[in-house]
PDB file of C-alpha atoms in Angstrom:
ATOM      1  CA  MET A 271      70.312  33.951 -13.689  1.00 46.00           C
ATOM      2  CA  GLU A 272      66.574  34.236 -13.166  1.00 46.00           C
ATOM      3  CA  SER A 273      65.096  33.641  -9.765  1.00 46.00           C
ATOM      4  CA  SER A 274      62.708  30.745  -9.151  1.00 45.00           C
ATOM      5  CA  ASP A 275      59.940  33.285  -8.449  1.00 45.00           C
ATOM      6  CA  LYS A 276      60.270  34.740 -11.949  1.00 43.00           C
ATOM      7  CA  LYS A 277      60.276  31.275 -13.492  1.00 45.00           C
ATOM      8  CA  ALA A 278      57.102  30.389 -11.642  1.00 43.00           C
ATOM      9  CA  THR A 279      55.244  33.305 -13.228  1.00 41.00           C
ATOM     10  CA  ARG A 280      56.057  32.268 -16.768  1.00 47.00           C
ATOM     11  CA  GLY A 281      53.432  30.734 -18.992  1.00 42.00           C
ATOM     12  CA  ARG A 282      49.704  31.175 -19.157  1.00 41.00           C
ATOM     13  CA  PRO A 283      47.994  31.255 -15.731  1.00 43.00           C
ATOM     14  CA  LYS A 284      45.356  28.631 -15.035  1.00 61.00           C
ATOM     15  CA  THR A 285      41.939  30.244 -15.272  1.00 79.00           C
ATOM     16  CA  PHE A 286      39.764  27.115 -15.349  1.00 84.00           C
ATOM     17  CA  ASP A 287      37.521  27.150 -12.279  1.00 93.00           C
ATOM     18  CA  ARG A 288      36.618  23.504 -11.632  1.00 95.00           C
ATOM     19  CA  SER A 289      34.153  24.257  -8.825  1.00 95.00           C
ATOM     20  CA  HIS A 290      32.323  26.818 -10.949  1.00 96.00           C
ATOM     21  CA  VAL A 291      31.939  24.415 -13.867  1.00 96.00           C
ATOM     22  CA  ILE A 292      30.637  21.672 -11.563  1.00 97.00           C
ATOM     23  CA  ALA A 293      28.143  24.088  -9.979  1.00 96.00           C
ATOM     24  CA  VAL A 294      26.896  25.239 -13.396  1.00 96.00           C
ATOM     25  CA  ALA A 295      26.574  21.660 -14.643  1.00 96.00           C
ATOM     26  CA  MET A 296      24.815  20.511 -11.465  1.00 95.00           C
ATOM     27  CA  GLN A 297      22.242  23.297 -11.711  1.00 93.00           C
ATOM     28  CA  ALA A 298      21.586  22.518 -15.377  1.00 95.00           C
ATOM     29  CA  TYR A 299      21.381  18.738 -14.962  1.00 94.00           C
ATOM     30  CA  TRP A 300      19.237  19.015 -11.842  1.00 92.00           C
ATOM     31  CA  GLU A 301      16.843  21.624 -13.228  1.00 90.00           C
ATOM     32  CA  GLU A 302      16.472  20.412 -16.799  1.00 90.00           C
ATOM     33  CA  GLY A 303      17.413  16.728 -16.612  1.00 88.00           C
ATOM     34  CA  GLN A 304      20.916  15.525 -17.358  1.00 87.00           C
ATOM     35  CA  ALA A 305      19.863  13.940 -20.653  1.00 87.00           C
ATOM     36  CA  GLU A 306      18.500  17.282 -21.890  1.00 89.00           C
ATOM     37  CA  VAL A 307      21.660  19.355 -21.455  1.00 92.00           C
ATOM     38  CA  SER A 308      24.518  19.102 -23.957  1.00 93.00           C
ATOM     39  CA  LEU A 309      28.166  19.497 -23.148  1.00 94.00           C
ATOM     40  CA  ASN A 310      28.275  22.502 -25.477  1.00 95.00           C
ATOM     41  CA  ALA A 311      25.542  24.145 -23.390  1.00 95.00           C
ATOM     42  CA  ILE A 312      27.540  23.553 -20.205  1.00 96.00           C
ATOM     43  CA  CYS A 313      30.613  25.117 -21.804  1.00 95.00           C
ATOM     44  CA  GLN A 314      28.632  28.165 -22.913  1.00 95.00           C
ATOM     45  CA  ARG A 315      26.998  28.685 -19.518  1.00 95.00           C
ATOM     46  CA  ALA A 316      30.246  28.187 -17.594  1.00 95.00           C
ATOM     47  CA  ARG A 317      32.177  30.233 -20.173  1.00 93.00           C
ATOM     48  CA  VAL A 318      34.863  27.637 -20.701  1.00 94.00           C
ATOM     49  CA  SER A 319      36.168  26.012 -23.832  1.00 93.00           C
ATOM     50  CA  LYS A 320      35.350  22.418 -24.667  1.00 94.00           C
ATOM     51  CA  PRO A 321      39.032  21.404 -24.852  1.00 94.00           C
ATOM     52  CA  SER A 322      39.694  22.840 -21.382  1.00 94.00           C
ATOM     53  CA  LEU A 323      36.685  20.993 -19.981  1.00 95.00           C
ATOM     54  CA  TYR A 324      37.882  17.753 -21.575  1.00 94.00           C
ATOM     55  CA  LYS A 325      41.334  18.322 -20.132  1.00 94.00           C
ATOM     56  CA  GLU A 326      39.930  18.805 -16.619  1.00 95.00           C
ATOM     57  CA  PHE A 327      37.262  16.089 -16.575  1.00 96.00           C
ATOM     58  CA  GLU A 328      38.298  13.799 -19.441  1.00 94.00           C
ATOM     59  CA  GLY A 329      34.948  14.393 -21.113  1.00 94.00           C
ATOM     60  CA  GLU A 330      31.259  14.510 -20.279  1.00 95.00           C
ATOM     61  CA  ASP A 331      31.346  11.248 -18.354  1.00 96.00           C
ATOM     62  CA  GLY A 332      33.964  12.613 -15.974  1.00 96.00           C
ATOM     63  CA  LEU A 333      32.044  15.856 -15.541  1.00 97.00           C
ATOM     64  CA  LYS A 334      28.837  14.043 -14.605  1.00 96.00           C
ATOM     65  CA  GLU A 335      30.754  11.866 -12.170  1.00 97.00           C
ATOM     66  CA  ALA A 336      32.234  14.982 -10.529  1.00 97.00           C
ATOM     67  CA  VAL A 337      28.775  16.571 -10.350  1.00 97.00           C
ATOM     68  CA  LEU A 338      27.388  13.493  -8.592  1.00 96.00           C
ATOM     69  CA  ILE A 339      30.217  13.535  -6.049  1.00 96.00           C
ATOM     70  CA  ASP A 340      29.433  17.156  -5.164  1.00 96.00           C
ATOM     71  CA  TYR A 341      25.691  16.490  -5.222  1.00 94.00           C
ATOM     72  CA  HIS A 342      26.154  13.681  -2.719  1.00 94.00           C
ATOM     73  CA  GLN A 343      28.081  15.924  -0.345  1.00 94.00           C
ATOM     74  CA  MET A 344      25.546  18.728  -0.642  1.00 91.00           C
ATOM     75  CA  THR A 345      22.209  16.911  -0.515  1.00 89.00           C
ATOM     76  CA  LEU A 346      22.595  13.249   0.428  1.00 91.00           C
ATOM     77  CA  ALA A 347      25.344  13.142   3.060  1.00 93.00           C
ATOM     78  CA  PRO A 348      23.363  15.328   5.535  1.00 91.00           C
ATOM     79  CA  LEU A 349      20.433  12.904   5.269  1.00 91.00           C
ATOM     80  CA  TYR A 350      22.664   9.892   5.880  1.00 93.00           C
ATOM     81  CA  GLU A 351      24.254  11.569   8.899  1.00 93.00           C
ATOM     82  CA  MET A 352      20.833  12.355  10.324  1.00 92.00           C
ATOM     83  CA  LEU A 353      19.660   8.749  10.017  1.00 92.00           C
ATOM     84  CA  ALA A 354      22.887   7.501  11.608  1.00 91.00           C
ATOM     85  CA  GLU A 355      22.197   9.464  14.800  1.00 91.00           C
ATOM     86  CA  ASP A 356      21.050   7.525  17.861  1.00 87.00           C
ATOM     87  CA  GLN A 357      17.463   8.761  18.129  1.00 91.00           C
ATOM     88  CA  PRO A 358      14.008   7.162  18.370  1.00 92.00           C
ATOM     89  CA  PHE A 359      12.606   5.817  15.131  1.00 91.00           C
ATOM     90  CA  ASP A 360       9.594   8.175  15.157  1.00 91.00           C
ATOM     91  CA  THR A 361      11.917  11.164  15.601  1.00 92.00           C
ATOM     92  CA  ALA A 362      14.147  10.049  12.738  1.00 91.00           C
ATOM     93  CA  LEU A 363      11.119   9.269  10.572  1.00 90.00           C
ATOM     94  CA  ALA A 364       9.741  12.765  11.125  1.00 89.00           C
ATOM     95  CA  ALA A 365      13.145  14.259  10.312  1.00 90.00           C
ATOM     96  CA  LEU A 366      13.334  12.169   7.136  1.00 90.00           C
ATOM     97  CA  ALA A 367       9.899  13.418   6.074  1.00 90.00           C
ATOM     98  CA  ASP A 368      10.859  17.032   6.799  1.00 89.00           C
ATOM     99  CA  TYR A 369      14.055  16.652   4.791  1.00 88.00           C
ATOM    100  CA  VAL A 370      12.421  15.008   1.777  1.00 88.00           C
ATOM    101  CA  LEU A 371       9.378  17.280   1.795  1.00 87.00           C
ATOM    102  CA  ARG A 372      11.241  20.580   2.185  1.00 84.00           C
ATOM    103  CA  ASP A 373      10.379  23.260  -0.324  1.00 77.00           C
ATOM    104  CA  HIS A 374      13.320  23.172  -2.743  1.00 76.00           C
ATOM    105  CA  GLN A 375      12.605  26.620  -4.132  1.00 76.00           C
ATOM    106  CA  GLU A 376      12.816  28.089  -0.659  1.00 77.00           C
ATOM    107  CA  TYR A 377      16.391  26.801  -0.499  1.00 74.00           C
ATOM    108  CA  GLY A 378      17.221  27.906  -4.035  1.00 79.00           C
ATOM    109  CA  MET A 379      17.271  24.341  -5.367  1.00 85.00           C
ATOM    110  CA  PRO A 380      15.489  22.823  -8.385  1.00 87.00           C
ATOM    111  CA  ASN A 381      12.698  20.342  -7.763  1.00 85.00           C
ATOM    112  CA  GLY A 382      13.365  16.638  -7.914  1.00 86.00           C
ATOM    113  CA  CYS A 383      16.555  14.712  -7.266  1.00 90.00           C
ATOM    114  CA  LEU A 384      19.541  14.504  -9.583  1.00 92.00           C
ATOM    115  CA  LEU A 385      20.443  11.004  -8.374  1.00 93.00           C
ATOM    116  CA  VAL A 386      16.901   9.760  -9.017  1.00 91.00           C
ATOM    117  CA  ASP A 387      17.034  11.277 -12.507  1.00 92.00           C
ATOM    118  CA  MET A 388      20.338   9.579 -13.259  1.00 92.00           C
ATOM    119  CA  CYS A 389      19.138   6.250 -11.825  1.00 92.00           C
ATOM    120  CA  GLN A 390      16.226   6.336 -14.238  1.00 89.00           C
ATOM    121  CA  CYS A 391      18.620   6.976 -17.155  1.00 89.00           C
ATOM    122  CA  ARG A 392      21.247   4.504 -15.893  1.00 89.00           C
ATOM    123  CA  ASP A 393      21.569   2.571 -19.157  1.00 90.00           C
ATOM    124  CA  HIS A 394      22.408   5.735 -21.100  1.00 90.00           C
ATOM    125  CA  LEU A 395      25.176   6.988 -18.820  1.00 93.00           C
ATOM    126  CA  GLY A 396      28.916   6.656 -19.328  1.00 94.00           C
ATOM    127  CA  ASP A 397      30.925   4.081 -17.407  1.00 96.00           C
ATOM    128  CA  ARG A 398      32.201   6.430 -14.713  1.00 96.00           C
ATOM    129  CA  THR A 399      28.875   8.155 -14.122  1.00 96.00           C
ATOM    130  CA  GLY A 400      27.014   4.860 -14.128  1.00 96.00           C
ATOM    131  CA  ALA A 401      29.406   3.355 -11.599  1.00 97.00           C
ATOM    132  CA  LYS A 402      29.012   6.399  -9.343  1.00 96.00           C
ATOM    133  CA  VAL A 403      25.206   6.174  -9.597  1.00 95.00           C
ATOM    134  CA  ASP A 404      25.391   2.511  -8.572  1.00 96.00           C
ATOM    135  CA  ASP A 405      27.711   3.344  -5.655  1.00 96.00           C
ATOM    136  CA  LEU A 406      25.467   6.124  -4.333  1.00 95.00           C
ATOM    137  CA  ARG A 407      22.279   4.092  -4.642  1.00 94.00           C
ATOM    138  CA  ALA A 408      23.932   1.161  -2.863  1.00 95.00           C
ATOM    139  CA  LEU A 409      25.077   3.558  -0.132  1.00 95.00           C
ATOM    140  CA  SER A 410      21.533   4.902   0.266  1.00 95.00           C
ATOM    141  CA  LEU A 411      20.146   1.401   0.639  1.00 96.00           C
ATOM    142  CA  ARG A 412      22.815   0.474   3.218  1.00 96.00           C
ATOM    143  CA  VAL A 413      22.017   3.594   5.255  1.00 95.00           C
ATOM    144  CA  PHE A 414      18.278   2.874   5.181  1.00 95.00           C
ATOM    145  CA  GLU A 415      18.802  -0.812   5.954  1.00 96.00           C
ATOM    146  CA  THR A 416      21.071  -0.105   8.931  1.00 95.00           C
ATOM    147  CA  TRP A 417      18.583   2.445  10.268  1.00 94.00           C
ATOM    148  CA  ILE A 418      15.706  -0.050  10.010  1.00 93.00           C
ATOM    149  CA  GLU A 419      17.782  -2.832  11.584  1.00 92.00           C
ATOM    150  CA  LYS A 420      18.487  -0.675  14.651  1.00 92.00           C
ATOM    151  CA  ALA A 421      14.854   0.358  14.962  1.00 91.00           C
ATOM    152  CA  ARG A 422      13.678  -3.238  14.704  1.00 90.00           C
ATOM    153  CA  ALA A 423      16.203  -4.349  17.326  1.00 89.00           C
ATOM    154  CA  ARG A 424      14.757  -1.729  19.687  1.00 89.00           C
ATOM    155  CA  GLY A 425      11.220  -2.954  18.976  1.00 89.00           C
ATOM    156  CA  GLU A 426      10.196   0.346  17.375  1.00 89.00           C
ATOM    157  CA  ILE A 427       8.841  -1.126  14.129  1.00 86.00           C
ATOM    158  CA  ARG A 428       7.032  -4.305  13.207  1.00 76.00           C
ATOM    159  CA  SER A 429       9.373  -7.278  13.432  1.00 72.00           C
ATOM    160  CA  GLY A 430       7.903  -8.784  10.268  1.00 83.00           C
ATOM    161  CA  ILE A 431       9.373  -6.064   8.085  1.00 84.00           C
ATOM    162  CA  SER A 432      12.657  -7.100   6.471  1.00 90.00           C
ATOM    163  CA  PRO A 433      15.282  -4.328   6.698  1.00 92.00           C
ATOM    164  CA  ARG A 434      16.195  -4.923   3.056  1.00 94.00           C
ATOM    165  CA  THR A 435      12.577  -4.707   1.942  1.00 93.00           C
ATOM    166  CA  ALA A 436      12.017  -1.589   4.048  1.00 93.00           C
ATOM    167  CA  ALA A 437      15.158   0.043   2.601  1.00 95.00           C
ATOM    168  CA  LEU A 438      14.007  -0.613  -0.959  1.00 95.00           C
ATOM    169  CA  TYR A 439      10.529   0.635  -0.067  1.00 94.00           C
ATOM    170  CA  ILE A 440      11.845   3.912   1.401  1.00 94.00           C
ATOM    171  CA  ASP A 441      14.130   4.412  -1.591  1.00 94.00           C
ATOM    172  CA  ALA A 442      11.193   3.887  -3.971  1.00 94.00           C
ATOM    173  CA  GLN A 443       8.958   6.299  -2.052  1.00 93.00           C
ATOM    174  CA  ILE A 444      11.594   9.035  -2.115  1.00 93.00           C
ATOM    175  CA  ALA A 445      12.071   8.542  -5.860  1.00 92.00           C
ATOM    176  CA  SER A 446       8.313   8.801  -6.346  1.00 93.00           C
ATOM    177  CA  ILE A 447       8.144  12.011  -4.317  1.00 92.00           C
ATOM    178  CA  MET A 448      10.995  13.563  -6.313  1.00 90.00           C
ATOM    179  CA  ASN A 449       9.184  12.741  -9.560  1.00 90.00           C
ATOM    180  CA  MET A 450       5.966  14.272  -8.207  1.00 91.00           C
ATOM    181  CA  GLN A 451       7.897  17.450  -7.394  1.00 88.00           C
ATOM    182  CA  ARG A 452       9.144  17.644 -10.978  1.00 86.00           C
ATOM    183  CA  GLN A 453       5.575  17.184 -12.224  1.00 88.00           C
ATOM    184  CA  GLY A 454       4.420  20.189 -10.211  1.00 87.00           C
ATOM    185  CA  VAL A 455       2.230  18.331  -7.721  1.00 91.00           C
ATOM    186  CA  SER A 456       1.409  20.577  -4.750  1.00 89.00           C
ATOM    187  CA  GLN A 457       3.516  20.317  -1.605  1.00 87.00           C
ATOM    188  CA  ASN A 458       0.432  19.485   0.462  1.00 90.00           C
ATOM    189  CA  ASP A 459      -0.515  16.556  -1.776  1.00 93.00           C
ATOM    190  CA  ILE A 460       3.063  15.303  -1.855  1.00 90.00           C
ATOM    191  CA  ALA A 461       3.281  15.462   1.929  1.00 91.00           C
ATOM    192  CA  SER A 462       0.022  13.529   2.328  1.00 93.00           C
ATOM    193  CA  VAL A 463       1.197  10.780  -0.020  1.00 93.00           C
ATOM    194  CA  PHE A 464       4.648  10.470   1.567  1.00 91.00           C
ATOM    195  CA  LEU A 465       3.387  10.402   5.145  1.00 90.00           C
ATOM    196  CA  LEU A 466       0.820   7.758   4.211  1.00 92.00           C
ATOM    197  CA  ALA A 467       3.561   5.680   2.588  1.00 92.00           C
ATOM    198  CA  LEU A 468       5.820   5.938   5.652  1.00 88.00           C
ATOM    199  CA  SER A 469       2.996   5.005   8.025  1.00 88.00           C
ATOM    200  CA  VAL A 470       3.274   1.314   7.079  1.00 87.00           C
ATOM    201  CA  LEU A 471       6.687   1.165   8.760  1.00 85.00           C
ATOM    202  CA  LYS A 472       5.358   1.940  12.227  1.00 77.00           C
TER     203      LYS A 472
END
């Protein structure tokens, strides 16, 4: 009678590296635009077969959803945590500007924002990816709105500014900055535009 250990070693070992495939896809989508990269290209770059990718992610829609989940944890969650801290509005505003205006290449990241890119292509995304885009954008707006509400309650910004309006305004300015990065606008010009845009909140 064979031992359970021997039975466990039977069959073909799993060699599909989910994290690696997500990292490869994220880099490609972020750098080139998710609409410009085919699933075949992802398979070639990650060195996996298309059937194995379909088995793991249930297709391209599932892969893009998984990429967005990781992208949120890597790039968006730290920003949300920063804005949730109990600190003066001017301090948080400066931190927001520093975070948005950081030199992506210095950190080994492509220019622009993957979420912004997917928001702009929302109507052409699959159901799962589209739903995740909607969830993440709604989360961003809630974070911004809560931040503005607290600042207004402390008398740190003009009382006439609606938190909802301010949240939408901040979201739009960040999207604009990310697009300017993709277009190759200089960091100095981008910083000047963003800081001018944020100045209306004070």
